[in-house]
Amino acid sequence: MNSNWKNIINGVLYSFRGGVYPDEHKSGTSGLHSVSLGIPETLVIPLRQHSGRAAEVLVKPGQHVLRNEPLTSPANDRQVPVHAPVSGTVTAITEAPIAHPGGLTEPCIILKSDPENSAEEYQNPSYPNYKEIPIDTLLDHIRNMGIAGLGGAGFPTEAKLRSSVKAQNCEVLIINGAECEPYITCDDRLMQEAPEDILRGIDILRYILKPRFTVIAVEDNKPEAIRSLENKISETGLKDIRVTAIPVKYPSGAARNLIRIITGIEIPYSARSTAYGVVVHNVSTAFSVGEAVLRGQPLTRRMVTVAGDALTSKMNAWVYLGTPVSYILSECGYRPPEIPRIIVGGPMMGFTIPHTQVPVIKTVNCIIAPDANEIKRTKPQVDCIRCGRCAHACPVRLVPYEIYDYCVNGEFKKASETGLRSCIECGCCSFVCPSAIRIVAAIRIARAEVKNEKLKEEKLKTARERFEAKKARIEAEEKARQERKAAALARIQAQKNSAAPKPAPAEAASPASQDSPALSAAEKARIAREKMAALRARKAATGNEAAPERPSEAAPARMENSASENTRPLSAADKVRIAREKMAALKAKKSENEASSGTASESPSGNSPENAAMAQESPTPAPVPEEKTASQENQPLSQADRIRIAKEKMAALKAARKAQEK
Amino acid sequence: MNSSFTLESAPHDLGVTATGRIMKILILTLIPAVLTNIFFYGFGVLINILLCLVSCLVTEGILLRLRKRHLNLLWRDSSAAVTAVILGLTLPQLLPWHLSVIGSVFAIALVKHAFGGLGQNVFNPAMAAFVFLLISSPVQMTSYVSPVPGNCSHLTISRSAAIIFGGTDSREQARKEAQESILESLELPGDRNEYYRLADSFTGPTFLTDVMHERPVPSNPDASVRGWTEGALGSGSLPWLFIGHIATGLAFLLGGLALLALRIIDWRIPVSFLTVAGGLFTVFWLANPDAFLSPLWHLLFGATIFGAFYIITDPVTAVPKPQGAWIFGGTVAVLFVIIRNLGGYPDAMAFSVLLGNAAAPLISILTRRREFGAGSTPEVLHDHD
């Protein structure tokens, strides 16, 4: 057994560097028995009361719900459901202000409580014989009961447990009853009033995690709590568990600092404590795990310390989650001082809220209504003299004045290098700063900036990736098109060569001597067509509008001739080519000229692309189509004609494109 | 219910220590030292301090105005007052007034505000001003009053003021009166002439300057620091000198311990400085006692104690990181010993502090704290046996 283990079992403590000793202000509430606060008329239940995403809403506005009925249902790990604390009617599911320093709103379920809170309640399963239940079922149950860490962070309890169960390496379970922040005494009261329930909860956790040893760590300013827990442990005869009193020092309740105190191990902020075999849960969390497993009671109520000299009665109150802070304050007799402040959480890490119409959620452990001079208001700030007090106070062993310098000068990269990410925002540096510099505030701002920057960068990255992908796609398409074109040209050339192998030498001279006897009639017709098409294209390009003069007019006459002569059947390859050319022409037409897209639908006749091209070229499409249709009516088109028409279309389109480019 | 509550960023609770309070406590802990100084060196010390105080505060006020800062910073951070008191205590007691004023203005305007004001200055303002004056008017700056118990009744306020502020005639007149008064009061045992040789006037080079001149050098290989000090001790004239130095040294030590007890200064810096300096002085002394003074004397004379607690601990120009503080104190100590034992200036505090200040940012960058958990391994608890 190594020395760490010996010390854990014997309760020999380690210490951590840094930390501060603020005034405790705990005596006002630690001795008072907890009070159950009533049911407010309206409860505002935020969907998200833990760290993670909100679960899916199960209820509809207007729906009546029973006490303990689940209102949301979790779909994945980090989701934790919320339950109806009291029976009532869902009046709305809407954005409502939550307890946040910026007065942020989040989706909430507004629950109007029944005037008479009936005894009837939703029956959630319970497992009093939990030792016979598979661990997986228990874990699911813990999640379904909405349990999240009640110490302040609100980390889903089930997720924490499950990661440790998966790793199967829990060596030490630490139950955190340190409660190191000033003012807060709710865990203290819970340990004094319900040690048995806490121990039952701890036993369930021990059944799930199977640690070798369990330590309940309590700061030594809570002797009553320590005594009551110790008595209960000796009564129940629990083994491998001890209550360890740790010296008062802020922030010894921070998980990693507590682990250091108990086990002597320092777990870096970049690592998970499960890897080191240590799991830390808050006493209140252990309590609610017990309630959930043994009684099927979901997390709908918690103990909240209500303190501060601006109240006539300070107390530890059992509060239904969703109760507005204003309700609690009026119950406690709040007399606003000249400059009113309401702090949610402790004076070191809590935050002030802009108004009191915000609900209590799972992570709210304290509400402080200080009198005018009770908690020191901001001291006038002077320049940093680099006295190093912040560095000596920092429990993470950072050098806050350095980080602060980087933060306020916008050098976030350097700030990150010097430990911006490891900061736990405990507030020790600001507390000791003689120049009253708001170091933590600056660090928070810098962190937000860094986060923003990262988001921006990611956005930029995805945008760039998308752009690159699009560019590559377009290039590939263009390349493919070029290849097709080249292939088509090659085919045409090949066809030409095969169609007229003999007259090939004369072909060069053919334009000059059209009547050359070497040329067949079909060949002549083809040449003529090509010439015509070229001419027409040229004219279209130069914007010649004299449609009647177009050679196409003459086409039908000649076509008749050629049609009769050129009746040779087309090869299959030719047919494919023709079809492809037609398709290409159609496509091109569509994209180029949407104005005359109506004509595209007439395409069976095969002349519409030409029409479209003509319409684009000149405002007066003129008699051409009419004439054509006339000729088409006269006699059905032969395949050769179709080829011709298609070719003409292509030529016209090419010309049109050229014209457009110009 | 009131719907607009005050917002402030966490933490809401703040400690009591304030920068202004630190500075004021620092000044208060110097009171015993100031009183002892007045007793042994006359009222020139007090006049110097007040003179520096006025000129420092006026300069600070003007510069705060120029930099568009609030004038209440004069009181709130009180840093100019600290500079003034430290400068006033280090300057020769009967320094002509204009030098004190020039030094003060230099310290505040050029050394401090030109670099960005409080917290931004690279060099200790008081020490930089001291060196500035020492280099620009070396004669006046090396002429200290020899400590005589009850000097406050010889160098009275009026005589000191006449020497500091007066013209040539009134200055000479006051000096003459003071010297006669001192000689009458001293019932010197042994040979009076010996005393005159050592201190032909009531002001003159300090003990350390004399020591410096007694070092064996090629031109005078027979000189011996040990022989000289033993001779001086034997003459019976020096004990006064020692008593004066011991008393002021203890007064500074008292204040310094108070600072440590109140956690105003970082204990690492004086501890590391005194340890390293003491060790090095011992090494030098053991190596050649004829050439070097014993460490005890070194710690007693000059500004060693004062500097260890009040000057090098100036947070702005030191290294506030725990590790850095050790290194910084040691660095200054090494420079201090080298300059004092081998250099051409009798007291090395000002120079070594300034050199240390110049090195401080580098030390600060090079010393990184080991972050919580850095380098720990997950195996500790899994190792059961």
mmCIF file of N, CA, C and O in Angstrom, chain A residues 1-2 5 171 212 265-266 268 275-276 339-341 347-348 350 352 354-355 375-376 379 381 383-384 386 389 391-392 396-398 401-402 417 422 427 431 434-435 438, chain B residues 3 5-15 17-19 69 76 118-119 263-264 268 315-316 320-321 368-373 376-378 380-385:
data_model
loop_
_atom_site.group_PDB
_atom_site.id
_atom_site.type_symbol
_atom_site.label_atom_id
_atom_site.label_comp_id
_atom_site.label_asym_id
_atom_site.label_seq_id
_atom_site.Cartn_x
_atom_site.Cartn_y
_atom_site.Cartn_z
ATOM 1 N N MET A 1 0.860 -1.209 0.000
ATOM 2 C CA MET A 1 0.000 0.000 0.000
ATOM 3 C C MET A 1 0.885 1.245 0.000
ATOM 4 O O MET A 1 1.783 1.358 0.834
ATOM 5 N N ASN A 2 0.663 2.117 -0.936
ATOM 6 C CA ASN A 2 1.519 3.299 -0.975
ATOM 7 C C ASN A 2 1.040 4.363 0.011
ATOM 8 O O ASN A 2 -0.035 4.256 0.615
ATOM 9 N N TRP A 5 -2.443 5.970 -0.216
ATOM 10 C CA TRP A 5 -3.548 5.160 0.280
ATOM 11 C C TRP A 5 -3.616 5.200 1.793
ATOM 12 O O TRP A 5 -4.690 5.340 2.377
ATOM 13 N N GLU A 171 -11.403 4.191 -7.496
ATOM 14 C CA GLU A 171 -10.659 3.771 -6.319
ATOM 15 C C GLU A 171 -11.169 4.506 -5.093
ATOM 16 O O GLU A 171 -11.363 3.924 -4.047
ATOM 17 N N ARG A 212 -12.830 1.568 -3.557
ATOM 18 C CA ARG A 212 -12.177 0.872 -2.447
ATOM 19 C C ARG A 212 -12.399 1.611 -1.137
ATOM 20 O O ARG A 212 -12.443 1.006 -0.073
ATOM 21 N N ILE A 265 -3.214 13.796 -4.736
ATOM 22 C CA ILE A 265 -2.994 13.750 -6.179
ATOM 23 C C ILE A 265 -3.438 15.074 -6.790
ATOM 24 O O ILE A 265 -4.483 15.624 -6.432
ATOM 25 N N GLU A 266 -2.637 15.573 -7.697
ATOM 26 C CA GLU A 266 -3.054 16.750 -8.456
ATOM 27 C C GLU A 266 -3.487 16.285 -9.830
ATOM 28 O O GLU A 266 -2.691 15.740 -10.590
ATOM 29 N N PRO A 268 -4.493 17.270 -13.443
ATOM 30 C CA PRO A 268 -4.436 18.448 -14.307
ATOM 31 C C PRO A 268 -5.815 18.795 -14.853
ATOM 32 O O PRO A 268 -6.682 17.926 -14.974
ATOM 33 N N ALA A 275 -9.880 9.063 -14.781
ATOM 34 C CA ALA A 275 -8.658 8.377 -15.188
ATOM 35 C C ALA A 275 -7.765 8.129 -13.980
ATOM 36 O O ALA A 275 -6.970 7.198 -13.961
ATOM 37 N N TYR A 276 -7.907 8.990 -12.984
ATOM 38 C CA TYR A 276 -7.061 8.862 -11.800
ATOM 39 C C TYR A 276 -7.739 8.020 -10.720
ATOM 40 O O TYR A 276 -7.215 7.854 -9.627
ATOM 41 N N ILE A 339 -28.782 50.708 -2.548
ATOM 42 C CA ILE A 339 -28.285 50.132 -3.807
ATOM 43 C C ILE A 339 -28.493 48.632 -3.711
ATOM 44 O O ILE A 339 -27.669 47.919 -3.150
ATOM 45 N N PRO A 340 -29.629 48.143 -4.210
ATOM 46 C CA PRO A 340 -29.920 46.730 -3.990
ATOM 47 C C PRO A 340 -29.097 45.822 -4.898
ATOM 48 O O PRO A 340 -28.837 46.135 -6.062
ATOM 49 N N ARG A 341 -28.677 44.726 -4.304
ATOM 50 C CA ARG A 341 -27.956 43.705 -5.065
ATOM 51 C C ARG A 341 -28.504 42.357 -4.655
ATOM 52 O O ARG A 341 -28.775 42.137 -3.471
ATOM 53 N N PRO A 347 -20.610 34.600 -2.557
ATOM 54 C CA PRO A 347 -20.030 35.898 -2.881
ATOM 55 C C PRO A 347 -18.744 35.804 -3.695
ATOM 56 O O PRO A 347 -18.284 36.803 -4.226
ATOM 57 N N MET A 348 -18.156 34.607 -3.792
ATOM 58 C CA MET A 348 -16.921 34.481 -4.565
ATOM 59 C C MET A 348 -17.185 34.119 -6.015
ATOM 60 O O MET A 348 -16.546 34.643 -6.922
ATOM 61 N N GLY A 350 -20.557 33.498 -7.250
ATOM 62 C CA GLY A 350 -21.933 33.752 -7.667
ATOM 63 C C GLY A 350 -22.017 34.931 -8.610
ATOM 64 O O GLY A 350 -21.016 35.527 -8.987
ATOM 65 N N THR A 352 -24.585 38.463 -9.806
ATOM 66 C CA THR A 352 -25.715 39.323 -9.492
ATOM 67 C C THR A 352 -26.742 39.196 -10.607
ATOM 68 O O THR A 352 -26.389 38.977 -11.767
ATOM 69 N N PRO A 354 -30.097 40.912 -12.679
ATOM 70 C CA PRO A 354 -30.654 42.238 -12.947
ATOM 71 C C PRO A 354 -32.067 42.415 -12.379
ATOM 72 O O PRO A 354 -32.485 43.524 -12.103
ATOM 73 N N HIS A 355 -32.820 41.337 -12.245
ATOM 74 C CA HIS A 355 -34.154 41.437 -11.636
ATOM 75 C C HIS A 355 -34.479 40.087 -11.002
ATOM 76 O O HIS A 355 -33.802 39.088 -11.259
ATOM 77 N N ILE A 375 -21.385 43.164 1.860
ATOM 78 C CA ILE A 375 -20.313 42.587 1.056
ATOM 79 C C ILE A 375 -19.663 43.756 0.336
ATOM 80 O O ILE A 375 -20.337 44.538 -0.319
ATOM 81 N N LYS A 376 -18.355 43.842 0.500
ATOM 82 C CA LYS A 376 -17.645 45.012 -0.012
ATOM 83 C C LYS A 376 -17.963 45.259 -1.469
ATOM 84 O O LYS A 376 -17.811 44.374 -2.312
ATOM 85 N N LYS A 379 -13.983 48.176 -4.832
ATOM 86 C CA LYS A 379 -13.071 49.211 -4.376
ATOM 87 C C LYS A 379 -12.630 50.011 -5.595
ATOM 88 O O LYS A 379 -12.639 49.479 -6.700
ATOM 89 N N GLN A 381 -10.481 51.145 -8.382
ATOM 90 C CA GLN A 381 -9.375 50.417 -9.010
ATOM 91 C C GLN A 381 -8.179 51.337 -9.245
ATOM 92 O O GLN A 381 -8.335 52.467 -9.682
ATOM 93 N N ASP A 383 -3.722 51.188 -10.495
ATOM 94 C CA ASP A 383 -2.884 50.406 -11.399
ATOM 95 C C ASP A 383 -2.292 49.187 -10.708
ATOM 96 O O ASP A 383 -2.057 49.187 -9.507
ATOM 97 N N CYS A 384 -2.038 48.177 -11.498
ATOM 98 C CA CYS A 384 -1.392 46.968 -10.980
ATOM 99 C C CYS A 384 0.056 47.295 -10.629
ATOM 100 O O CYS A 384 0.763 47.932 -11.403
ATOM 101 N N ARG A 386 2.031 44.793 -9.658
ATOM 102 C CA ARG A 386 2.674 43.481 -9.774
ATOM 103 C C ARG A 386 3.209 42.999 -8.424
ATOM 104 O O ARG A 386 4.335 42.536 -8.326
ATOM 105 N N ARG A 389 0.420 39.153 -5.321
ATOM 106 C CA ARG A 389 -0.521 38.528 -4.391
ATOM 107 C C ARG A 389 -1.455 37.570 -5.112
ATOM 108 O O ARG A 389 -1.809 36.512 -4.590
ATOM 109 N N ALA A 391 -0.813 35.775 -7.687
ATOM 110 C CA ALA A 391 -0.105 34.528 -7.990
ATOM 111 C C ALA A 391 -0.026 33.655 -6.742
ATOM 112 O O ALA A 391 -0.190 32.443 -6.814
ATOM 113 N N HIS A 392 0.188 34.293 -5.591
ATOM 114 C CA HIS A 392 0.280 33.511 -4.368
ATOM 115 C C HIS A 392 -1.074 32.952 -3.965
ATOM 116 O O HIS A 392 -1.150 31.922 -3.306
ATOM 117 N N VAL A 396 -4.645 27.379 -8.715
ATOM 118 C CA VAL A 396 -4.219 26.633 -9.907
ATOM 119 C C VAL A 396 -2.748 26.918 -10.192
ATOM 120 O O VAL A 396 -2.181 26.393 -11.148
ATOM 121 N N ARG A 397 -2.150 27.755 -9.362
ATOM 122 C CA ARG A 397 -0.755 28.171 -9.548
ATOM 123 C C ARG A 397 -0.538 28.841 -10.887
ATOM 124 O O ARG A 397 0.431 28.560 -11.601
ATOM 125 N N LEU A 398 -1.462 29.706 -11.221
ATOM 126 C CA LEU A 398 -1.249 30.525 -12.412
ATOM 127 C C LEU A 398 -0.631 31.841 -11.955
ATOM 128 O O LEU A 398 -0.430 32.069 -10.764
ATOM 129 N N TYR A 401 -1.763 38.124 -12.797
ATOM 130 C CA TYR A 401 -1.485 39.476 -13.293
ATOM 131 C C TYR A 401 -0.948 39.436 -14.714
ATOM 132 O O TYR A 401 -1.201 40.328 -15.519
ATOM 133 N N GLU A 402 -0.231 38.362 -15.014
ATOM 134 C CA GLU A 402 0.318 38.203 -16.359
ATOM 135 C C GLU A 402 -0.816 37.927 -17.352
ATOM 136 O O GLU A 402 -0.909 38.547 -18.406
ATOM 137 N N GLU A 417 -1.556 30.527 -23.569
ATOM 138 C CA GLU A 417 -0.305 29.828 -23.266
ATOM 139 C C GLU A 417 0.038 29.903 -21.787
ATOM 140 O O GLU A 417 0.692 29.020 -21.254
ATOM 141 N N SER A 422 -6.963 27.017 -17.907
ATOM 142 C CA SER A 422 -6.994 26.261 -16.658
ATOM 143 C C SER A 422 -7.675 27.019 -15.534
ATOM 144 O O SER A 422 -7.993 26.440 -14.507
ATOM 145 N N GLY A 427 -11.968 33.316 -8.177
ATOM 146 C CA GLY A 427 -12.043 34.687 -7.672
ATOM 147 C C GLY A 427 -11.000 35.027 -6.623
ATOM 148 O O GLY A 427 -11.000 36.135 -6.103
ATOM 149 N N PHE A 431 -9.978 38.732 -5.227
ATOM 150 C CA PHE A 431 -10.218 38.953 -3.807
ATOM 151 C C PHE A 431 -9.015 39.596 -3.138
ATOM 152 O O PHE A 431 -9.146 40.531 -2.374
ATOM 153 N N PRO A 434 -4.802 44.152 -4.258
ATOM 154 C CA PRO A 434 -4.868 45.419 -3.541
ATOM 155 C C PRO A 434 -5.268 46.571 -4.451
ATOM 156 O O PRO A 434 -5.727 47.604 -3.983
ATOM 157 N N SER A 435 -5.095 46.392 -5.743
ATOM 158 C CA SER A 435 -5.471 47.458 -6.661
ATOM 159 C C SER A 435 -6.902 47.289 -7.159
ATOM 160 O O SER A 435 -7.342 47.994 -8.047
ATOM 161 N N ARG A 438 -10.305 43.767 -11.575
ATOM 162 C CA ARG A 438 -11.271 42.683 -11.804
ATOM 163 C C ARG A 438 -10.631 41.655 -12.730
ATOM 164 O O ARG A 438 -10.957 41.560 -13.911
ATOM 165 N N SER B 3 -37.084 46.312 -9.372
ATOM 166 C CA SER B 3 -36.769 45.469 -10.525
ATOM 167 C C SER B 3 -35.391 45.739 -11.089
ATOM 168 O O SER B 3 -34.928 45.024 -11.951
ATOM 169 N N PHE B 5 -31.599 45.790 -10.158
ATOM 170 C CA PHE B 5 -30.580 45.540 -9.157
ATOM 171 C C PHE B 5 -29.207 45.822 -9.734
ATOM 172 O O PHE B 5 -29.001 45.725 -10.939
ATOM 173 N N THR B 6 -28.301 46.159 -8.844
ATOM 174 C CA THR B 6 -26.945 46.473 -9.292
ATOM 175 C C THR B 6 -26.246 45.198 -9.766
ATOM 176 O O THR B 6 -26.381 44.152 -9.152
ATOM 177 N N LEU B 7 -25.529 45.326 -10.844
ATOM 178 C CA LEU B 7 -24.771 44.189 -11.343
ATOM 179 C C LEU B 7 -23.290 44.432 -11.099
ATOM 180 O O LEU B 7 -22.812 45.546 -11.213
ATOM 181 N N GLU B 8 -22.581 43.393 -10.749
ATOM 182 C CA GLU B 8 -21.131 43.492 -10.633
ATOM 183 C C GLU B 8 -20.555 42.110 -10.888
ATOM 184 O O GLU B 8 -21.252 41.105 -10.737
ATOM 185 N N SER B 9 -19.325 42.087 -11.297
ATOM 186 C CA SER B 9 -18.751 40.791 -11.639
ATOM 187 C C SER B 9 -18.171 40.142 -10.390
ATOM 188 O O SER B 9 -17.724 40.817 -9.471
ATOM 189 N N ALA B 10 -18.189 38.804 -10.386
ATOM 190 C CA ALA B 10 -17.652 38.068 -9.256
ATOM 191 C C ALA B 10 -16.131 38.222 -9.211
ATOM 192 O O ALA B 10 -15.519 38.425 -10.245
ATOM 193 N N PRO B 11 -15.479 38.084 -8.119
ATOM 194 C CA PRO B 11 -16.078 37.893 -6.801
ATOM 195 C C PRO B 11 -16.638 39.190 -6.219
ATOM 196 O O PRO B 11 -16.108 40.265 -6.486
ATOM 197 N N HIS B 12 -17.702 39.024 -5.445
ATOM 198 C CA HIS B 12 -18.352 40.207 -4.875
ATOM 199 C C HIS B 12 -17.661 40.634 -3.598
ATOM 200 O O HIS B 12 -17.662 41.793 -3.240
ATOM 201 N N ASP B 13 -17.094 39.651 -2.920
ATOM 202 C CA ASP B 13 -16.373 39.946 -1.689
ATOM 203 C C ASP B 13 -14.919 40.256 -2.050
ATOM 204 O O ASP B 13 -14.327 39.563 -2.867
ATOM 205 N N LEU B 14 -14.392 41.288 -1.456
ATOM 206 C CA LEU B 14 -13.006 41.651 -1.757
ATOM 207 C C LEU B 14 -12.214 41.750 -0.456
ATOM 208 O O LEU B 14 -12.745 42.109 0.585
ATOM 209 N N GLY B 15 -10.947 41.420 -0.551
ATOM 210 C CA GLY B 15 -10.085 41.508 0.627
ATOM 211 C C GLY B 15 -9.854 42.957 1.026
ATOM 212 O O GLY B 15 -10.219 43.891 0.317
ATOM 213 N N THR B 17 -6.887 44.404 1.742
ATOM 214 C CA THR B 17 -5.622 45.017 1.345
ATOM 215 C C THR B 17 -5.825 45.908 0.125
ATOM 216 O O THR B 17 -6.435 45.501 -0.850
ATOM 217 N N ALA B 18 -5.317 47.123 0.232
ATOM 218 C CA ALA B 18 -5.389 48.018 -0.911
ATOM 219 C C ALA B 18 -3.998 48.570 -1.165
ATOM 220 O O ALA B 18 -3.189 48.688 -0.246
ATOM 221 N N THR B 19 -3.745 48.892 -2.410
ATOM 222 C CA THR B 19 -2.418 49.369 -2.785
ATOM 223 C C THR B 19 -2.026 50.593 -1.960
ATOM 224 O O THR B 19 -0.900 50.675 -1.449
ATOM 225 N N ARG B 69 -5.172 61.728 -15.440
ATOM 226 C CA ARG B 69 -5.582 60.819 -14.371
ATOM 227 C C ARG B 69 -6.155 61.637 -13.237
ATOM 228 O O ARG B 69 -5.931 62.846 -13.141
ATOM 229 N N ARG B 76 -4.444 58.053 -3.013
ATOM 230 C CA ARG B 76 -4.977 56.705 -3.058
ATOM 231 C C ARG B 76 -3.878 55.666 -3.243
ATOM 232 O O ARG B 76 -3.900 54.631 -2.604
ATOM 233 N N LEU B 118 2.654 54.276 -12.484
ATOM 234 C CA LEU B 118 2.714 53.238 -11.455
ATOM 235 C C LEU B 118 2.570 51.848 -12.067
ATOM 236 O O LEU B 118 1.663 51.569 -12.838
ATOM 237 N N GLY B 119 3.482 51.002 -11.713
ATOM 238 C CA GLY B 119 3.393 49.613 -12.169
ATOM 239 C C GLY B 119 4.088 49.360 -13.478
ATOM 240 O O GLY B 119 4.299 48.222 -13.858
ATOM 241 N N ARG B 263 2.785 40.955 5.909
ATOM 242 C CA ARG B 263 2.738 40.400 4.549
ATOM 243 C C ARG B 263 2.659 41.499 3.484
ATOM 244 O O ARG B 263 1.971 41.375 2.472
ATOM 245 N N ILE B 264 3.334 42.594 3.754
ATOM 246 C CA ILE B 264 3.346 43.675 2.772
ATOM 247 C C ILE B 264 4.349 43.352 1.676
ATOM 248 O O ILE B 264 4.132 43.633 0.514
ATOM 249 N N ARG B 268 10.498 36.179 0.313
ATOM 250 C CA ARG B 268 11.530 35.467 -0.433
ATOM 251 C C ARG B 268 12.660 36.398 -0.880
ATOM 252 O O ARG B 268 13.828 36.001 -0.911
ATOM 253 N N PRO B 315 7.676 45.981 -5.496
ATOM 254 C CA PRO B 315 7.065 44.945 -6.338
ATOM 255 C C PRO B 315 7.103 45.269 -7.829
ATOM 256 O O PRO B 315 7.247 44.363 -8.648
ATOM 257 N N VAL B 316 6.997 46.545 -8.136
ATOM 258 C CA VAL B 316 6.914 46.921 -9.546
ATOM 259 C C VAL B 316 8.167 46.496 -10.298
ATOM 260 O O VAL B 316 8.095 45.999 -11.421
ATOM 261 N N PRO B 320 7.603 39.201 -9.032
ATOM 262 C CA PRO B 320 6.673 38.771 -8.003
ATOM 263 C C PRO B 320 6.384 37.278 -7.990
ATOM 264 O O PRO B 320 5.794 36.782 -7.052
ATOM 265 N N LYS B 321 6.788 36.548 -9.004
ATOM 266 C CA LYS B 321 6.522 35.113 -8.984
ATOM 267 C C LYS B 321 7.384 34.457 -7.925
ATOM 268 O O LYS B 321 8.541 34.852 -7.725
ATOM 269 N N ARG B 368 8.528 30.008 -15.076
ATOM 270 C CA ARG B 368 7.111 29.692 -15.241
ATOM 271 C C ARG B 368 6.693 28.830 -14.071
ATOM 272 O O ARG B 368 7.410 27.920 -13.664
ATOM 273 N N ARG B 369 5.517 29.114 -13.577
ATOM 274 C CA ARG B 369 5.028 28.304 -12.460
ATOM 275 C C ARG B 369 4.556 26.966 -12.985
ATOM 276 O O ARG B 369 4.039 26.872 -14.097
ATOM 277 N N ARG B 370 4.724 25.966 -12.178
ATOM 278 C CA ARG B 370 4.184 24.668 -12.557
ATOM 279 C C ARG B 370 2.700 24.701 -12.239
ATOM 280 O O ARG B 370 2.289 24.854 -11.101
ATOM 281 N N GLU B 371 1.919 24.587 -13.280
ATOM 282 C CA GLU B 371 0.477 24.670 -13.114
ATOM 283 C C GLU B 371 -0.024 23.504 -12.275
ATOM 284 O O GLU B 371 0.592 22.439 -12.265
ATOM 285 N N PHE B 372 -1.144 23.697 -11.628
ATOM 286 C CA PHE B 372 -1.741 22.653 -10.797
ATOM 287 C C PHE B 372 -1.903 21.375 -11.616
ATOM 288 O O PHE B 372 -2.503 21.391 -12.687
ATOM 289 N N GLY B 373 -1.350 20.301 -11.105
ATOM 290 C CA GLY B 373 -1.555 19.001 -11.762
ATOM 291 C C GLY B 373 -0.579 18.712 -12.872
ATOM 292 O O GLY B 373 -0.565 17.594 -13.374
ATOM 293 N N SER B 376 1.524 15.202 -13.303
ATOM 294 C CA SER B 376 1.101 14.111 -12.427
ATOM 295 C C SER B 376 0.659 12.919 -13.266
ATOM 296 O O SER B 376 0.268 13.062 -14.407
ATOM 297 N N THR B 377 0.752 11.736 -12.677
ATOM 298 C CA THR B 377 0.412 10.528 -13.422
ATOM 299 C C THR B 377 -0.808 9.870 -12.796
ATOM 300 O O THR B 377 -0.996 9.932 -11.589
ATOM 301 N N PRO B 378 -1.634 9.216 -13.613
ATOM 302 C CA PRO B 378 -2.870 8.642 -13.088
ATOM 303 C C PRO B 378 -2.665 7.366 -12.288
ATOM 304 O O PRO B 378 -3.621 6.836 -11.761
ATOM 305 N N VAL B 380 -1.149 6.672 -9.482
ATOM 306 C CA VAL B 380 -0.905 6.707 -8.038
ATOM 307 C C VAL B 380 -1.866 5.810 -7.252
ATOM 308 O O VAL B 380 -1.449 4.974 -6.470
ATOM 309 N N LEU B 381 -3.182 6.000 -7.496
ATOM 310 C CA LEU B 381 -4.143 5.267 -6.681
ATOM 311 C C LEU B 381 -4.362 3.839 -7.159
ATOM 312 O O LEU B 381 -4.788 2.986 -6.405
ATOM 313 N N HIS B 382 -4.094 3.621 -8.445
ATOM 314 C CA HIS B 382 -4.313 2.279 -8.967
ATOM 315 C C HIS B 382 -3.241 1.313 -8.476
ATOM 316 O O HIS B 382 -3.371 0.120 -8.608
ATOM 317 N N ASP B 383 -2.194 1.894 -7.915
ATOM 318 C CA ASP B 383 -1.110 1.073 -7.401
ATOM 319 C C ASP B 383 -1.460 0.703 -5.958
ATOM 320 O O ASP B 383 -1.262 1.475 -5.033
ATOM 321 N N HIS B 384 -2.012 -0.473 -5.764
ATOM 322 C CA HIS B 384 -2.542 -0.814 -4.453
ATOM 323 C C HIS B 384 -1.472 -1.307 -3.486
ATOM 324 O O HIS B 384 -1.612 -1.174 -2.283
ATOM 325 N N ASP B 385 -0.449 -1.899 -3.997
ATOM 326 C CA ASP B 385 0.456 -2.600 -3.083
ATOM 327 C C ASP B 385 1.700 -1.813 -2.722
ATOM 328 O O ASP B 385 2.110 -0.949 -3.404
#
